[in-house]
XYZ file of C-alpha atoms in Angstrom:
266
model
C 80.316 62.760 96.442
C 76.787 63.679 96.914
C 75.976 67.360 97.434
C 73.757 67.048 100.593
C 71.815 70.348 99.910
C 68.776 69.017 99.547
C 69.149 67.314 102.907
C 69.969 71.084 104.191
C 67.514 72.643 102.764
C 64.889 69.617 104.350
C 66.660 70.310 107.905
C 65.724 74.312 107.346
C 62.337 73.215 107.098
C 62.503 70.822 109.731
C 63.563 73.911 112.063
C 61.663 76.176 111.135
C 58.230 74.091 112.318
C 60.007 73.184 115.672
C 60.927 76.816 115.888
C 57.273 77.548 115.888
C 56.418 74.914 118.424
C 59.105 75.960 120.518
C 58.968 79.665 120.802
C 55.046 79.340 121.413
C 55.335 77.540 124.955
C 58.700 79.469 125.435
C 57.900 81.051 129.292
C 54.701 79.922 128.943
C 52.784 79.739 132.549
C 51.011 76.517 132.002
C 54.033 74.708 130.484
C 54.038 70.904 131.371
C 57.428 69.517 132.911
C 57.799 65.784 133.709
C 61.584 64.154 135.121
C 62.412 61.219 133.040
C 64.332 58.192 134.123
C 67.532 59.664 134.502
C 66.436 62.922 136.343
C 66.247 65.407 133.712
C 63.603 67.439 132.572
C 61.295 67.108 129.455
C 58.643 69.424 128.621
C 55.580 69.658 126.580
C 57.604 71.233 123.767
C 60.234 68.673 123.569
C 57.681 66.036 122.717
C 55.861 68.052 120.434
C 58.795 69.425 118.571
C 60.605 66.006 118.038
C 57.006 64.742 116.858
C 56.497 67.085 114.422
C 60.057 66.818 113.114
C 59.530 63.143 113.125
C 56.035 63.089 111.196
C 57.679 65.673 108.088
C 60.510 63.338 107.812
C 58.438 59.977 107.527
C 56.964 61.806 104.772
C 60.056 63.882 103.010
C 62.478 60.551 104.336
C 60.791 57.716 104.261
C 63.517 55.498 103.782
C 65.937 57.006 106.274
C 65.869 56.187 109.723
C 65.245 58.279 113.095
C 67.100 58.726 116.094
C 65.746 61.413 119.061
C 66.253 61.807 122.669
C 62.561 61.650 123.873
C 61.378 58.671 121.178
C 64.470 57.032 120.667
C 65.160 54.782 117.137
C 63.242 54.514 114.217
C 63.962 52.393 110.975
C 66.964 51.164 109.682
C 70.149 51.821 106.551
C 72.541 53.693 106.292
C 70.942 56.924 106.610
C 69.806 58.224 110.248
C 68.270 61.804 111.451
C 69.757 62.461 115.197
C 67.439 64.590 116.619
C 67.407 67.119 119.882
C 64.156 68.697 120.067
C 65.472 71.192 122.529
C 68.832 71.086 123.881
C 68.845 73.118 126.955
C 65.950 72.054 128.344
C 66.513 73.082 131.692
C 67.309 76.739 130.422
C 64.621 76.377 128.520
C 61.889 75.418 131.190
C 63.327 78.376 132.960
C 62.912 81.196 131.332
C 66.739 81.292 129.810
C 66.917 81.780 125.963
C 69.947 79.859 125.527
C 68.763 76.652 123.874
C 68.144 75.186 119.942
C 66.880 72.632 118.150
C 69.858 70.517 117.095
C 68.600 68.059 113.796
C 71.715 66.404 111.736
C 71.967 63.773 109.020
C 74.515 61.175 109.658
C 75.951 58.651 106.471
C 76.690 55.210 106.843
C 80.661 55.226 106.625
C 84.196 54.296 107.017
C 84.410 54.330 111.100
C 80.779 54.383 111.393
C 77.629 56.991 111.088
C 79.210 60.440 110.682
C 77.557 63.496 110.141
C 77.417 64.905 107.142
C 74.464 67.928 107.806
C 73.922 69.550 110.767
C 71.436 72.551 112.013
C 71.536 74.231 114.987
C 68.183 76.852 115.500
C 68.523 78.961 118.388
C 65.094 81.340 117.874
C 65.124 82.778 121.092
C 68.452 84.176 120.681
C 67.735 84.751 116.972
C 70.378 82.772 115.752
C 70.890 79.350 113.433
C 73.895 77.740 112.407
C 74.097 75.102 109.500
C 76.649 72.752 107.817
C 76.875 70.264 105.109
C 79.960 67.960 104.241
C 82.014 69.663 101.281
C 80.143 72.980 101.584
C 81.177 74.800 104.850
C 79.650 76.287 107.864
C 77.282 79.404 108.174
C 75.058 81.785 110.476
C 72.137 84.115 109.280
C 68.439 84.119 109.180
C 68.100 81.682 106.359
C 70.159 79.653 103.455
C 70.265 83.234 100.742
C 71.134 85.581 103.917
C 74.144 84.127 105.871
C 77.635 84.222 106.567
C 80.563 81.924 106.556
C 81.841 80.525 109.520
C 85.785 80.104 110.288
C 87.434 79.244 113.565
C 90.055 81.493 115.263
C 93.601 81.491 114.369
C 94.837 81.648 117.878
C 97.160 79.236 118.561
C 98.685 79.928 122.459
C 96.768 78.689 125.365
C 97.472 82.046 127.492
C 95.268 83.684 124.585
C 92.797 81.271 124.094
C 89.342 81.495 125.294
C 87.821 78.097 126.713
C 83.729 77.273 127.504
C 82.278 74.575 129.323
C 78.778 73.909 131.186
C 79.426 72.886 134.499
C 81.978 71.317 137.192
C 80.224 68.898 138.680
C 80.632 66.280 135.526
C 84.549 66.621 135.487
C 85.070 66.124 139.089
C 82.583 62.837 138.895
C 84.722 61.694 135.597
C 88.102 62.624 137.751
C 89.196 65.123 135.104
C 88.384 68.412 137.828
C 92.326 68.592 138.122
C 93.082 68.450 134.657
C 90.210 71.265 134.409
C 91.320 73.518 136.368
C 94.762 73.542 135.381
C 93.890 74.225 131.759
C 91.505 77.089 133.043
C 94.382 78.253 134.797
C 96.253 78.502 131.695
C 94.164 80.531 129.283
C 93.367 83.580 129.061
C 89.578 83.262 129.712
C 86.980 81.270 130.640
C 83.536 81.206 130.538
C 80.374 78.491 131.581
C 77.900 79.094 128.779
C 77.067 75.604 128.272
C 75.054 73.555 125.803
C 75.145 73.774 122.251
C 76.243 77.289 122.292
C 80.298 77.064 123.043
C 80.186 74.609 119.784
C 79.021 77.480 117.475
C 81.118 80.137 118.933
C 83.865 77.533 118.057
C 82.500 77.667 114.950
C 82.189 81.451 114.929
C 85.795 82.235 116.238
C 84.436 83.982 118.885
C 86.055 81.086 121.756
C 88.989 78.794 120.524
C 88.204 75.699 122.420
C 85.561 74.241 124.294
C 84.623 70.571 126.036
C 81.748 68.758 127.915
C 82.727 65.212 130.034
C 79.363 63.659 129.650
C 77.107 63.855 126.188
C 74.881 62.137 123.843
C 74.924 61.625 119.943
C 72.117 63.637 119.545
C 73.673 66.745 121.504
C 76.685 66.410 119.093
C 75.860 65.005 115.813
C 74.623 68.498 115.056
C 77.460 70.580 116.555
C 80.402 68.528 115.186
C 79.706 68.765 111.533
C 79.538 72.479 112.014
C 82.324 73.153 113.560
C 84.406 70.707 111.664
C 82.872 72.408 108.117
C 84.131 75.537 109.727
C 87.395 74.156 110.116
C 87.703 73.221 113.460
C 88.084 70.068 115.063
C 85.631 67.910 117.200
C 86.372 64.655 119.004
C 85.671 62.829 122.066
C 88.201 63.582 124.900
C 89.503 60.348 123.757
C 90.667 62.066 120.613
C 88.465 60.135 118.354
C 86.875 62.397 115.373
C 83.315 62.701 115.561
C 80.561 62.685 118.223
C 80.964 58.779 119.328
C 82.925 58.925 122.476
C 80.196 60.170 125.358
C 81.739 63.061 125.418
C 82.991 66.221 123.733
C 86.196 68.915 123.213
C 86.191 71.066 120.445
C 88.607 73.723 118.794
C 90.159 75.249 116.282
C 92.214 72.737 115.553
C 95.508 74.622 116.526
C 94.660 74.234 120.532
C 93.072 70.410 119.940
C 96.326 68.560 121.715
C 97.201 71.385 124.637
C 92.876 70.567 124.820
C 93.229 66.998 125.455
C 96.789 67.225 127.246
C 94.431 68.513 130.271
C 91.135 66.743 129.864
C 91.479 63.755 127.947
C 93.369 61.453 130.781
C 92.004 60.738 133.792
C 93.815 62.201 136.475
């Protein structure tokens, strides 16, 4: 089975220049913001970071094709870079410092693409989170000064803690009952939204988490990481893997009481 560490080690790099890009128009006064298509913000520094990503990997990748949210597909076979220059764009254009760069590899595969490296680079928080298929999860400042990640070993809903982003998207879907009830069942909830719910998955730090409405690019990253730290990520369909539109993860002990609530349409 190939190793993928040089891919992670690329996908380091790969952050660290949108990092750069990023954290420079971070709260900046003059920072551009246009409404795409389908109503949501893009800045400047969206563009720019998902271009610079895009021009080091035509020349570390050439052969491997290119998928981002502002420039869509690029290339063909069986390898593909899903991109997110900055998910949490609206925090972002804000002034919140909740939001990353999310870049994964995905493999040509039984089932489909799946991802098989992932980086999540948070810099206004200070934080990145990396995985790569066979080799685990981990946090820290860079690849020779991190930690291993492992999900929670709680296993009751009444003492599991649950994340989402927002109500509005479960009550469109016709999950808001199913919601609520499992928020009335655990022991805590919280609405931090984004990518960030995924690595405190990841971390241990909340059990189980789910969004009703997604793209591949906000989850190619996310999954492998929380899978690699031994969780479990699927669609609220229950199929492994960020294909479904949508997203619940957990530590793999909570994954059916998590779907029993948000996976049928009620």
């Amino acid at each position: 089975m190939p190793d993928y560490l040089d891919d992670l080690r690329l996908a380091h790099v790969l952050a660290d220049a949108a990092d750069a890009a990023t954290t420079a128009r971070f709260k900046a006064l003059d920072l551009k913001v246009e409404t795409k298509p389908d109503m949501t913000p893009v800045s400047e520094a969206d563009k720019a970071a998902e271009e610079i990503i895009r021009g080091q990997l035509q020349r570390a990748r050439p052969r491997d094709a290119i998928l981002g949210e502002e420039y869509g597909v690029e290339g063909t076979g069986p390898r593909r870079w899903v991109v997110d220059p900055i998910d949490g764009t609206k925090n972002y254009v804000r002034g919140v410092p909740v939001w990353a760069t999310l870049i994964a590899l995905m493999e040509a595969g039984e089932g489909g693409y799946q991802p098989v490296v992932g980086v999540v680079s948070a810099p206004a928080l200070g934080r990145r989170w990396w995985a790569a298929k066979g080799h685990g999860a981990y946090s820290g400042r860079s690849l020779s000064s991190a930690t291993r990640l492992h999900v929670s070993r709680v296993a009751d809903l009444a003492d599991a803690s649950f994340a989402y982003s927002s109500l509005s998207g479960w009550e469109e879907q016709g999950r808001l009952d199913g919601f609520l009830d499992l928020t009335r069942r655990v022991w805590r909830t919280r609405a931090y939204g984004d990518f960030w719910p995924y690595m405190m998955v990841a971390e241990g730090a909340v059990d189980l988490c789910a969004e009703p409405e997604l793209s591949l690019w906000d989850m190619a990253a996310t999954a492998i990481v929380v899978t690699e730290a031994g969780g479990t990520f699927t669609g609220l369909d229950g199929r492994p893997g960020p294909h479904s539109g949508n997203a619940a993860a957990s530590n793999g002990l909570l994954h059916d009481a998590l779907l029993d609530h948000l996976g049928p349409r009620r």
